[in-house]
Tab-separated table of C-alpha atoms and ligand atoms in Angstrom:
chain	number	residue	atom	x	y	z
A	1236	UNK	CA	24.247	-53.284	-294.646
A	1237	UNK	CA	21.322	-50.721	-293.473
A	1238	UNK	CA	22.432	-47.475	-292.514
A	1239	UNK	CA	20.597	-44.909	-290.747
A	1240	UNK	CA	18.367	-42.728	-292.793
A	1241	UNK	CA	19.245	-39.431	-291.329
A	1242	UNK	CA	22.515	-39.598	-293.318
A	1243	UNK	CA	20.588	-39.898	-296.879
A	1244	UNK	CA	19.989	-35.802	-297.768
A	1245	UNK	CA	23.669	-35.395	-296.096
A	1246	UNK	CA	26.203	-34.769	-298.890
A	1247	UNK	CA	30.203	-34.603	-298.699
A	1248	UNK	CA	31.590	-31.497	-298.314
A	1249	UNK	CA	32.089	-30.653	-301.821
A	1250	UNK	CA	35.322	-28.212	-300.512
A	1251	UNK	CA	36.758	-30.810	-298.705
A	1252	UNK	CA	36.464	-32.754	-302.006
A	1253	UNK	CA	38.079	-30.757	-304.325
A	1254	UNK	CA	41.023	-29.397	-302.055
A	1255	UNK	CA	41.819	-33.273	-301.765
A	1256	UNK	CA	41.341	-33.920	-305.302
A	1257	UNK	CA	43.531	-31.248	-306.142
A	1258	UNK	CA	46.079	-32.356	-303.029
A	1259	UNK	CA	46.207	-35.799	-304.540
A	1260	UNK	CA	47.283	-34.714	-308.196
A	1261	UNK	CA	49.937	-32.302	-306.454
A	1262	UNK	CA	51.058	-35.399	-305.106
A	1263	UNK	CA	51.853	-37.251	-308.421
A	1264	UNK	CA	54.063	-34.369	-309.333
A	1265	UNK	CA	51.057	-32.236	-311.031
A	1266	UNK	CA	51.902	-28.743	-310.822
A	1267	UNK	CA	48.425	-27.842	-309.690
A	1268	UNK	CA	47.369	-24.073	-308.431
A	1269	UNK	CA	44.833	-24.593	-305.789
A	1270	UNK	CA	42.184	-21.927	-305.048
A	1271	UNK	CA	40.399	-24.237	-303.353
A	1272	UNK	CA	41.685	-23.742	-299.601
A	1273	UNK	CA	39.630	-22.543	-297.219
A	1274	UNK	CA	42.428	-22.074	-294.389
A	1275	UNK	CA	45.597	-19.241	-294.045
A	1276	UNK	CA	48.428	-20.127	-296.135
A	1277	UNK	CA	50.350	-18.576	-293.026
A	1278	UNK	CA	52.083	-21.109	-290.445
A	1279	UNK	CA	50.283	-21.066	-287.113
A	1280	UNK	CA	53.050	-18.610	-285.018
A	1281	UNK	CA	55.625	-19.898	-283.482
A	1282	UNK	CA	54.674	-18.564	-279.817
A	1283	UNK	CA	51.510	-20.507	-280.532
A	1284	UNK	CA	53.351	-23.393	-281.074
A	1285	UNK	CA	55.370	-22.799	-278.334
A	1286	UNK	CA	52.813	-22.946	-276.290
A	1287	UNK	CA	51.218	-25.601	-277.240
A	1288	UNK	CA	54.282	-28.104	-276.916
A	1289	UNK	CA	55.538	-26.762	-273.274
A	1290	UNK	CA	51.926	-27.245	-272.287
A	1291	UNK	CA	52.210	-31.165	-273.728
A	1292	UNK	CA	55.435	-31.439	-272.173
A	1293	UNK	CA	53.990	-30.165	-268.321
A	1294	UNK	CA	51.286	-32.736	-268.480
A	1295	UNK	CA	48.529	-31.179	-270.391
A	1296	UNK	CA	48.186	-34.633	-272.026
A	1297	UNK	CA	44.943	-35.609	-270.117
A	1298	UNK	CA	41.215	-34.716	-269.668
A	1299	UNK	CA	39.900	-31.691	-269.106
A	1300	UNK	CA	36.336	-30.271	-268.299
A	1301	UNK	CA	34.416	-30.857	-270.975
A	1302	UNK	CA	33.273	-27.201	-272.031
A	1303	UNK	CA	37.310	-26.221	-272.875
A	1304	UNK	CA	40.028	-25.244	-270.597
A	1305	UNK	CA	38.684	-22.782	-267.855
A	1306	UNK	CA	41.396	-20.405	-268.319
A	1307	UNK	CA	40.952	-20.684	-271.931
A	1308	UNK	CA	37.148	-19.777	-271.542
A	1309	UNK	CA	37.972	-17.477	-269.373
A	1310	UNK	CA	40.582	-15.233	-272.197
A	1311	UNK	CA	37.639	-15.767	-274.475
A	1312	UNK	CA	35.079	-14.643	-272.633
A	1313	UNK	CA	37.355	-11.600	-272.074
A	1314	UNK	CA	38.141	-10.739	-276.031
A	1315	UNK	CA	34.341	-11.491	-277.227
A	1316	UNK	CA	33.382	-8.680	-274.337
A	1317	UNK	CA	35.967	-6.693	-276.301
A	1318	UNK	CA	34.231	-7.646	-279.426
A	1319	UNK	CA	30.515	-7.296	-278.380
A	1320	UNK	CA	30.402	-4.709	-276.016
A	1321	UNK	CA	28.630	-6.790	-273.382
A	1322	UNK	CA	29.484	-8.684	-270.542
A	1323	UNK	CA	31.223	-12.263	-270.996
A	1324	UNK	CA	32.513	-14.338	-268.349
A	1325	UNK	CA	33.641	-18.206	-268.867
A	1326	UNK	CA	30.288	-19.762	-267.883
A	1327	UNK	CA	28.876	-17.729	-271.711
A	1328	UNK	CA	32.186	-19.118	-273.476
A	1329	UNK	CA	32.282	-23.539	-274.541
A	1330	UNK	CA	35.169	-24.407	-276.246
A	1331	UNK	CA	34.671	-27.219	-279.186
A	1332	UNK	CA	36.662	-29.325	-281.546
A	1333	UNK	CA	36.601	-26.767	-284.073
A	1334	UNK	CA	33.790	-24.046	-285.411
A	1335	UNK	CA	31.924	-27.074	-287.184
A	1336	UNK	CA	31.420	-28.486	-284.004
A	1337	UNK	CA	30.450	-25.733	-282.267
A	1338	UNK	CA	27.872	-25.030	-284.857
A	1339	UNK	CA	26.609	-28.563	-285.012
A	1340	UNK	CA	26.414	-28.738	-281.479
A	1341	UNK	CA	24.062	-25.585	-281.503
A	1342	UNK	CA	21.849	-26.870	-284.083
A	1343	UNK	CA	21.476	-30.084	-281.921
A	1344	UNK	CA	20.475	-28.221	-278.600
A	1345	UNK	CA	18.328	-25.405	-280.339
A	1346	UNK	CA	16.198	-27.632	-283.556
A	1347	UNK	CA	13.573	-29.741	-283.321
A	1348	UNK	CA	12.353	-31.999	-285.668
A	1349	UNK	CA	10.753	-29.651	-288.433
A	1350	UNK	CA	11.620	-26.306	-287.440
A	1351	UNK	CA	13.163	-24.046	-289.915
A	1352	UNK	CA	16.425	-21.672	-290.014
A	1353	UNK	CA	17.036	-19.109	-291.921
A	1354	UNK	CA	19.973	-19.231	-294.054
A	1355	UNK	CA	21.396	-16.900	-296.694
A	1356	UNK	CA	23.067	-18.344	-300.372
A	1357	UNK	CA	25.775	-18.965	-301.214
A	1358	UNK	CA	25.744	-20.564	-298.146
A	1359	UNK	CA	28.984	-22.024	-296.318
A	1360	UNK	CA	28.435	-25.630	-297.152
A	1361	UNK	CA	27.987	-27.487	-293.890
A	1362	UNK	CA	24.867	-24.941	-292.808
A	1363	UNK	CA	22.214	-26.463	-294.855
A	1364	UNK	CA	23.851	-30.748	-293.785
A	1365	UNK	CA	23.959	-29.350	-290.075
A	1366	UNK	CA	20.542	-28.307	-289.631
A	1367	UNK	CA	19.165	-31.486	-291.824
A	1368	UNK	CA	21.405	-33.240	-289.356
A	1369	UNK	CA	19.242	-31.872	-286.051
A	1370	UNK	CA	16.075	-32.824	-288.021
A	1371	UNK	CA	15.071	-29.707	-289.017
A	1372	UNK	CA	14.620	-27.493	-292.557
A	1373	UNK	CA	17.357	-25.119	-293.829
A	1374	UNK	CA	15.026	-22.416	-295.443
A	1375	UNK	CA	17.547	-20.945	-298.333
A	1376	UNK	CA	16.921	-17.422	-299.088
A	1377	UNK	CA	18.975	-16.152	-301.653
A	1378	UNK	CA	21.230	-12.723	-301.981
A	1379	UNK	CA	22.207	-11.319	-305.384
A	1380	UNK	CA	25.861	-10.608	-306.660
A	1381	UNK	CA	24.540	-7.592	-307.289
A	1382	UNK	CA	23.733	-6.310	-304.376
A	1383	UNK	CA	26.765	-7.466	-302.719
A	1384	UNK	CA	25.567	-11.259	-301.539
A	1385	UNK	CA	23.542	-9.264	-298.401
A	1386	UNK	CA	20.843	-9.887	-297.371
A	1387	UNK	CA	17.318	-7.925	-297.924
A	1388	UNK	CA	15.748	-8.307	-295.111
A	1389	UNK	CA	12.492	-7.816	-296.864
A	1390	UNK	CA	12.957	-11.342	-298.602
A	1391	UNK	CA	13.958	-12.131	-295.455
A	1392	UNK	CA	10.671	-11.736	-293.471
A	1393	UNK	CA	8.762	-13.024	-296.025
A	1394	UNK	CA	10.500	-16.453	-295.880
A	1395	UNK	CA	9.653	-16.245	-291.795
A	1396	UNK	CA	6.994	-19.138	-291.054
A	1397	UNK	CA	5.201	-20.474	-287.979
A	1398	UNK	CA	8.090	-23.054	-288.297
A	1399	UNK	CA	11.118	-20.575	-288.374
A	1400	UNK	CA	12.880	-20.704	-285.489
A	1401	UNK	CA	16.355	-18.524	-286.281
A	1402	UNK	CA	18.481	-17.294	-288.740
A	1403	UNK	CA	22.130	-17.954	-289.425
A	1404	UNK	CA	24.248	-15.202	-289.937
A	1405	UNK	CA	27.837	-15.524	-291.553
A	1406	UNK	CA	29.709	-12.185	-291.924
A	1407	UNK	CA	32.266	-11.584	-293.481
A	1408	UNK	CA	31.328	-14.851	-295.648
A	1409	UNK	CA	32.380	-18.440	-296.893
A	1410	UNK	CA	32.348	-18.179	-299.880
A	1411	UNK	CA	31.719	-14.481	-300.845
A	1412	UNK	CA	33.762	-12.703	-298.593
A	1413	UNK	CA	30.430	-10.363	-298.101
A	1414	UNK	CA	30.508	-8.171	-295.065
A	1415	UNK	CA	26.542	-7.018	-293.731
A	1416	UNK	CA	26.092	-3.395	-292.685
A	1417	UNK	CA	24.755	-2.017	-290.013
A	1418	UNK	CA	21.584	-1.449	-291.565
A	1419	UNK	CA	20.520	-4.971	-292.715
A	1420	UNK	CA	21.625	-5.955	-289.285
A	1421	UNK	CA	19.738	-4.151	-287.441
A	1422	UNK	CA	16.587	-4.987	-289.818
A	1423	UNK	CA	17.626	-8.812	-289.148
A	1424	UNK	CA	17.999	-8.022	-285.378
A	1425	UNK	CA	14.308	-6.464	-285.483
A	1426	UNK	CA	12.723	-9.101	-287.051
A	1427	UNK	CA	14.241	-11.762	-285.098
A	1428	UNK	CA	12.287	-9.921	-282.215
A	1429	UNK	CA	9.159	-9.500	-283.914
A	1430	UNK	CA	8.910	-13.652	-284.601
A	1431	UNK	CA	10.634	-14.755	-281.583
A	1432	UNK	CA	13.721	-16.026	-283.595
A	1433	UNK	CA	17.600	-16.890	-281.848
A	1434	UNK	CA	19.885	-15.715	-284.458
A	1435	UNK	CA	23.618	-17.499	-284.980
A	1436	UNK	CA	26.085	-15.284	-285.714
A	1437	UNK	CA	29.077	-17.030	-287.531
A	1438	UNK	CA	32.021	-14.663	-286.929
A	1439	UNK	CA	34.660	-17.261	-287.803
A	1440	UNK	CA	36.371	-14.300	-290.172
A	1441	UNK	CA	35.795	-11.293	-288.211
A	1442	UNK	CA	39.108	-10.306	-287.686
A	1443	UNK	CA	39.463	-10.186	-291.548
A	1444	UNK	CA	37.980	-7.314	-292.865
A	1445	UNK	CA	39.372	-4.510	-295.263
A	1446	UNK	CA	39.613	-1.138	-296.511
A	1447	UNK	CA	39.409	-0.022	-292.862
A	1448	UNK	CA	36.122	-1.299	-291.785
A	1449	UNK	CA	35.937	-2.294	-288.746
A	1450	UNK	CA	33.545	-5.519	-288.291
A	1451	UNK	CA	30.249	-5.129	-287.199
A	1452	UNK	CA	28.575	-7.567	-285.133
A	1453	UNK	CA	24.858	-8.106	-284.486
A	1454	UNK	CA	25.172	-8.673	-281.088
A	1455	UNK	CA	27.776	-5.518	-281.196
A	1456	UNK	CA	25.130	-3.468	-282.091
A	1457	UNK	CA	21.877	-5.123	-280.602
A	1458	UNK	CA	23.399	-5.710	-277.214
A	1459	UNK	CA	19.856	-5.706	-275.681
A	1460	UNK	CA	19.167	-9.072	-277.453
A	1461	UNK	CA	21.829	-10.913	-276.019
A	1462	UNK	CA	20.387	-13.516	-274.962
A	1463	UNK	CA	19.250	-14.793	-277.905
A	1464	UNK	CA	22.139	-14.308	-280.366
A	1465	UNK	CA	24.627	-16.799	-279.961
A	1466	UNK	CA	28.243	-15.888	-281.528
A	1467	UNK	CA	30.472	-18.645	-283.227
A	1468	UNK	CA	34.123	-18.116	-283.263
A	1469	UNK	CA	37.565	-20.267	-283.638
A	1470	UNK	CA	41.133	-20.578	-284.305
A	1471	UNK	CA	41.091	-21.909	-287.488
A	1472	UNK	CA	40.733	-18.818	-289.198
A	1473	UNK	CA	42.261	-16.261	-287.291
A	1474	UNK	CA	45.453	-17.523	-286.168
A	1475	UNK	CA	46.096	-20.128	-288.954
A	1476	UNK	CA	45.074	-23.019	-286.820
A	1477	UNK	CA	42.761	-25.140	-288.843
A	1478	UNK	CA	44.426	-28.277	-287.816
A	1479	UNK	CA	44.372	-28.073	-283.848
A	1480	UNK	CA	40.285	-27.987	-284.057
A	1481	UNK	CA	39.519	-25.314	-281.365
A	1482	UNK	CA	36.531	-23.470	-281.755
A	1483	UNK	CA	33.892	-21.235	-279.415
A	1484	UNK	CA	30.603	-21.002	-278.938
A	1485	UNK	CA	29.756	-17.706	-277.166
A	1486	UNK	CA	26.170	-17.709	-275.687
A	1487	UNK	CA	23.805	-17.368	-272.620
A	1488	UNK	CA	24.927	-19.979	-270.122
A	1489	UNK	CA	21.696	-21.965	-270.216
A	1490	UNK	CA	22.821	-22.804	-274.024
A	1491	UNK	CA	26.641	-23.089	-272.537
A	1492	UNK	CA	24.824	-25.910	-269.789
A	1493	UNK	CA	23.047	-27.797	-272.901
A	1494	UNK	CA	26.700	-27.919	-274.927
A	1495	UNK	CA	28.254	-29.103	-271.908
A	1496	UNK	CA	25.708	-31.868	-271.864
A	1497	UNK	CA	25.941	-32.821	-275.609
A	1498	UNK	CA	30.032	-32.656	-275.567
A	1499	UNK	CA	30.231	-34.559	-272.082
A	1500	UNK	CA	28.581	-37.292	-273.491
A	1501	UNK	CA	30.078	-37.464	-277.227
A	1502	UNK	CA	33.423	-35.953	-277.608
A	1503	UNK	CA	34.712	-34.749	-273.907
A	1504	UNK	CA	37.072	-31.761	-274.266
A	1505	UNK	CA	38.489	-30.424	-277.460
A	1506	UNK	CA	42.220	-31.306	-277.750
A	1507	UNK	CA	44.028	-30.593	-274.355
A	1508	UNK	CA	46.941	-29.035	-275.615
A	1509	UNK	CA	45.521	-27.508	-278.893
A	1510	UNK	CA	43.994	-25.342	-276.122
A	1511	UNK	CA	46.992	-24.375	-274.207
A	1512	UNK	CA	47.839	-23.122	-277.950
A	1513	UNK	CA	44.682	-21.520	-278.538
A	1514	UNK	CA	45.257	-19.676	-274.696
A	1515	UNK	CA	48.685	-18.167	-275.829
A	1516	UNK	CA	46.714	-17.215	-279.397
A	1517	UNK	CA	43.931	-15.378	-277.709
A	1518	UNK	CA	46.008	-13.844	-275.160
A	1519	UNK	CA	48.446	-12.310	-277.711
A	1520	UNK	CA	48.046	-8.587	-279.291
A	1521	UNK	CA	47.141	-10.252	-282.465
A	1522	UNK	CA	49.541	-7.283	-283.844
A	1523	UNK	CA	51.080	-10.325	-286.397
A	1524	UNK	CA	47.290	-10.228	-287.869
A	1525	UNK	CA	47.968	-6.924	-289.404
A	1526	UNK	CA	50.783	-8.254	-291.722
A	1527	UNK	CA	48.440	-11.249	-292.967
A	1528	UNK	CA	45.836	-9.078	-293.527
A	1529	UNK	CA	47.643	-6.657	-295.558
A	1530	UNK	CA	48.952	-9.805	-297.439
A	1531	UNK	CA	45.520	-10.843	-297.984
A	1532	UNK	CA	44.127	-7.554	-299.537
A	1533	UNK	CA	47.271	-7.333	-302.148
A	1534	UNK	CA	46.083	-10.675	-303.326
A	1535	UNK	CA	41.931	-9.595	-302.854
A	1536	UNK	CA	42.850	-6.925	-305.436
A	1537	UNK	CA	45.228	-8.005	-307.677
A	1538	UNK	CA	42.802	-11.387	-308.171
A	1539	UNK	CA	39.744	-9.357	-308.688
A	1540	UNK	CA	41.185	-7.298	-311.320
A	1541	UNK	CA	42.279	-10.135	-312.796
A	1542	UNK	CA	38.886	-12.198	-312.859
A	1543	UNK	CA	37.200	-8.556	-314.257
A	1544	UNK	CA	39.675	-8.729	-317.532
A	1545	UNK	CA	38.650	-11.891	-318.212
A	1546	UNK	CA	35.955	-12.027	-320.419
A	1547	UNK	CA	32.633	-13.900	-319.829
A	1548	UNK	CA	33.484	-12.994	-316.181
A	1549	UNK	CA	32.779	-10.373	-313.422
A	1550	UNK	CA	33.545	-10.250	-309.749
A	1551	UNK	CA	32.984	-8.625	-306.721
A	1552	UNK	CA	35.405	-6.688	-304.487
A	1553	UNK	CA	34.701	-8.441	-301.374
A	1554	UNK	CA	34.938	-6.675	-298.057
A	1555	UNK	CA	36.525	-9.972	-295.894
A	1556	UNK	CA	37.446	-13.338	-295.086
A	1557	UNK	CA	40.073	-14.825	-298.131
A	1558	UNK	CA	37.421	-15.806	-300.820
A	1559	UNK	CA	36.026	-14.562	-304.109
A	1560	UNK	CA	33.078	-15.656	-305.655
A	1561	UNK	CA	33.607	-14.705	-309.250
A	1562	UNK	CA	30.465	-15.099	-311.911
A	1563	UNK	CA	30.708	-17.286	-314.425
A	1564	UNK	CA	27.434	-17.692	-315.549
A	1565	UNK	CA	28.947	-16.251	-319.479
A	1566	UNK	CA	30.684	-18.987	-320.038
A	1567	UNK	CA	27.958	-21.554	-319.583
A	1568	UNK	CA	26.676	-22.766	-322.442
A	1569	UNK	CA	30.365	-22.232	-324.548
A	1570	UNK	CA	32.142	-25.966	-325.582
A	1571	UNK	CA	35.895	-26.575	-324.526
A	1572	UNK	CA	37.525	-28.859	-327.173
A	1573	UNK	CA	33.865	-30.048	-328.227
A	1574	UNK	CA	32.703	-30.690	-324.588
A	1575	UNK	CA	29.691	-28.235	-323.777
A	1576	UNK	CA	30.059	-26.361	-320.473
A	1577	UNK	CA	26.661	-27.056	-318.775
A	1578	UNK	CA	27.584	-26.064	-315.016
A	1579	UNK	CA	29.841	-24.967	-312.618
A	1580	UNK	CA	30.347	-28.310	-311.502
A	1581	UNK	CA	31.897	-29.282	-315.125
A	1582	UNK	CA	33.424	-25.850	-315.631
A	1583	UNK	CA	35.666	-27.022	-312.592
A	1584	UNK	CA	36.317	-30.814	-313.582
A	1585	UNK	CA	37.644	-29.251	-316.613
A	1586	UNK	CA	40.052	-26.556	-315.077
A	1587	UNK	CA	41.338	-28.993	-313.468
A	1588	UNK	CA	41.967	-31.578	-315.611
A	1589	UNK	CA	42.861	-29.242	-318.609
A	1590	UNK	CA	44.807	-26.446	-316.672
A	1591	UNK	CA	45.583	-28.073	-313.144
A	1592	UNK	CA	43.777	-24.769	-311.554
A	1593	UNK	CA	41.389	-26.368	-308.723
A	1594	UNK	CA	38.081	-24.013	-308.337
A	1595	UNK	CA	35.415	-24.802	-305.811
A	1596	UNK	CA	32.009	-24.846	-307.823
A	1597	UNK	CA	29.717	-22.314	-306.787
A	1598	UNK	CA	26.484	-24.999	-306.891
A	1599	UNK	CA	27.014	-26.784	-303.480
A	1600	UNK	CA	26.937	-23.436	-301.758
A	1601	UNK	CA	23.913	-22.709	-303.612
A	1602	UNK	CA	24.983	-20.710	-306.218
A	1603	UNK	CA	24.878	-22.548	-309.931
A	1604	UNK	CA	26.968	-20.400	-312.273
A	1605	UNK	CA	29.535	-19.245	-309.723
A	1606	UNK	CA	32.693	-20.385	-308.653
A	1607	UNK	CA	34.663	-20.018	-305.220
A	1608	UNK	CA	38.288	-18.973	-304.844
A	1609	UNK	CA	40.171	-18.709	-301.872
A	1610	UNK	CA	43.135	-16.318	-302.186
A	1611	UNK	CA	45.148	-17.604	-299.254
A	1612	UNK	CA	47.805	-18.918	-302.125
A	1613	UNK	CA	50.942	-16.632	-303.130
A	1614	UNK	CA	50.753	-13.520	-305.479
A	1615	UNK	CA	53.039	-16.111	-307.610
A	1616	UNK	CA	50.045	-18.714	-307.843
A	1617	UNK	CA	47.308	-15.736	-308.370
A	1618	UNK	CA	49.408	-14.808	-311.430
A	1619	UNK	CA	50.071	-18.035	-312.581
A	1620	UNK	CA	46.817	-19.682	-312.064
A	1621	UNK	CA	44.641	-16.460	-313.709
A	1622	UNK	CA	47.131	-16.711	-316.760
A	1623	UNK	CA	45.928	-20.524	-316.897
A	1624	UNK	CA	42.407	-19.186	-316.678
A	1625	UNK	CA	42.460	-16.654	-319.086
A	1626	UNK	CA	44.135	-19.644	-321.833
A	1627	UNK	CA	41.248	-21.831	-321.045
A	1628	UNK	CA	38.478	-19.347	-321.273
A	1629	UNK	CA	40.413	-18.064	-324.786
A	1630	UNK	CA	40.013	-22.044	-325.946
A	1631	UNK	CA	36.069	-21.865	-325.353
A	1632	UNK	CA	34.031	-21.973	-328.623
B	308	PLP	N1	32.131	-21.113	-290.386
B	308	PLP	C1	32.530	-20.823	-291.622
B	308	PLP	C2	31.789	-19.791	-292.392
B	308	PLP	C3	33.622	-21.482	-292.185
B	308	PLP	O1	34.041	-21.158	-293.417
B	308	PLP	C4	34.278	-22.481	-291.441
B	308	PLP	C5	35.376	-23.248	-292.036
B	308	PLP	O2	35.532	-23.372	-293.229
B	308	PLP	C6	33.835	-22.727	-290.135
B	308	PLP	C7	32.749	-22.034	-289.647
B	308	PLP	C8	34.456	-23.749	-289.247
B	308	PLP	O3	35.827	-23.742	-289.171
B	308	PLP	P1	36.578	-24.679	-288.139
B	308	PLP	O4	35.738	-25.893	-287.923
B	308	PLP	O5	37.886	-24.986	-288.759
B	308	PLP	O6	36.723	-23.884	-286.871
């Protein structure tokens, strides 16, 4: 059997593998702790839900225009002007099957064969395999854990080629929670100007910030260059909606018109009444948000003091989204029960298999050594799953 080429550099989503590996031994019975989620432990609210079914039950069971439900578009449109400061209406708003669409659909319409993006490591995983995907070069420039995982936008420009034609932006992160200041920002916005570069901004975790900073867009505070940032946003993350697949693409319309193209002839409308769901989600005060984000910072703090007692380990306090990307570059090198610990890749396998704790390895994101954990598990499993930890690091020769 041939198959086509342009799958060969394309990896699976090493997340999506360990969260099932992890699933399936919960299944036998394994009492595993999972930090390997990368969606709200929270169930999606009940109005949502609500909504969603009443909508099914009134006929919402049938096409609808490809680029999303207009009055859907329309609410979005409304809270990303909220957001950004600027001027949305539905023809800047497409509504996809998900963020991951979204994204891959903008890498289709805006890469050529060959061109380069800009992307920062660790890296959310499907950047790097949705760019190779559009036939053009992820160009990895790293950030350091000591600096926070942002960007310099020093090593920035001088990763800028005739080539580069934008730069993806994900704050807060997958999968170091990193949030970028206003500063680096505006450096990024700046040179994006000076080399004639679009910039994505993936915002998928902007309503999950801490310590009372507010989030702070690019296109919030480069308004001016609207039309050539382009804002991804979703469900998933915000109202505990992974499953429904709703996400949104925020952009001038003549990129809305080129998604419209690309989903009109490949996957038609997102979900018809996932989006009824997603109206009633968008539309609400989000007050229920506060709750899950005070949830989430108990467990940001309580995990990261944790991971800093542990020896051969250090971690930063992360200023959003639900992950920590812990160091673990001391214990590499160190032998558990006479097998050598080479990577973060075997560091994992044996956590796993040794301790039933599933960690995602930091490698596939681009960052050997590290590990990420998502803390959108119960204070219960935190406790339980660090105290598992702390026994297999205090087994390592
Ligand atoms: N962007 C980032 C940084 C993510 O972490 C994810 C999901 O893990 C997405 C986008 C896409 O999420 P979804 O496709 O569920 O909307």
């Amino acid at each position: 059997m041939k198959f086509a080429k342009r799958l060969d550099p394309i990896k699976p989503s090493a997340t999506l593998a360990v969260t099932s590996k992890a699933k399936a031994l919960k299944a036998q019975g394994q009492d595993v702790l999972s930090f390997a989620a990368g969606e709200p432990d929270f169930p999606t609210p009940d109005f949502v839900v609500d909504a969603m079914v009443d909508s099914a039950r009134n006929g919402a069971t049938r096409y609808l225009p490809s680029l999303g439900l207009p009055a859907l578009r329309a609410a979005v449109a409304k809270t990303f002007g909220e957001i950004y400061g600027i001027d949305f209406t539905q023809a800047n708003v497409a509504v996809t099957c998900g963020g991951k669409h979204g994204l891959f659909n903008l890498f289709q319409a805006l890469v050529d064969p060959g061109d380069e993006v800009l992307v920062a490591s660790p890296y959310w995983v499907s950047y790097p395999a949705q760019i190779r995907l559009a036939e053009g070069e992820p160009v990895i420039v790293p950030t350091r854990a000591d600096e926070g995982f942002r960007w310099d936008a020093g090593d920035v420009a001088a990763a800028i080629t005739d080539k580069t034609v934008g730069i993806v932006i994900n704050s807060p992160s997958n999968p170091s929670g990193a949030v970028y200041d206003e500063a680096t920002l505006n450096a990024l916005a700046d040179l994006a100007v000076k080399h004639d570069l679009w910039i994505i901004t993936d915002d998928i975790y902007s309503y999950i910030t801490y310590d009372n900073v507010p989030f702070t867009s690019i296109l919030a505070l480069r308004p001016e260059l609207k039309d050539r940032i382009f804002v991804l946003h979703g469900a998933s993350k915000t109202y505990s909606m992974t499953g429904w697949r709703i996400g949104f693409v925020g952009a001038p319309t003549a990129v809305i018109k080129k998604l419209g193209i690309l989903q009109g002839q490949s996957t038609s409308n997102a979900t018809a009444f996932a989006q009824y769901g997603a109206l009633a989600a968008v539309e609400s005060d989000h007050s229920f948000l506060d709750t899950w984000r005070s949830a989430y910072d108990a467990r940001r703090k309580r995990i990261v003091s944790l991971l800093n007692d542990l020896p051969g380990v250090s971690c930063n306090l992360p200023g959003g989204a639900f992950y920590v990307f812990p160091d673990l570059r001391g214990l590499m090198g160190k032998s558990y029960k006479g097998e050598v610990i080479e990577d973060d890749l075997q560091l994992a396998q044996l956590a796993l298999e040794h301790k039933l704790v599933a960690l995602v390895p930091g490698s596939p994101f681009g960052a050997p050594g590290f590990v990420r954990m998502s803390y959108a598990c119960s204070m219960d499993d935190i406790e339980r799953g660090l105290a598992r930890l702390k026994e297999f690091i205090s087994e390592l020769n």
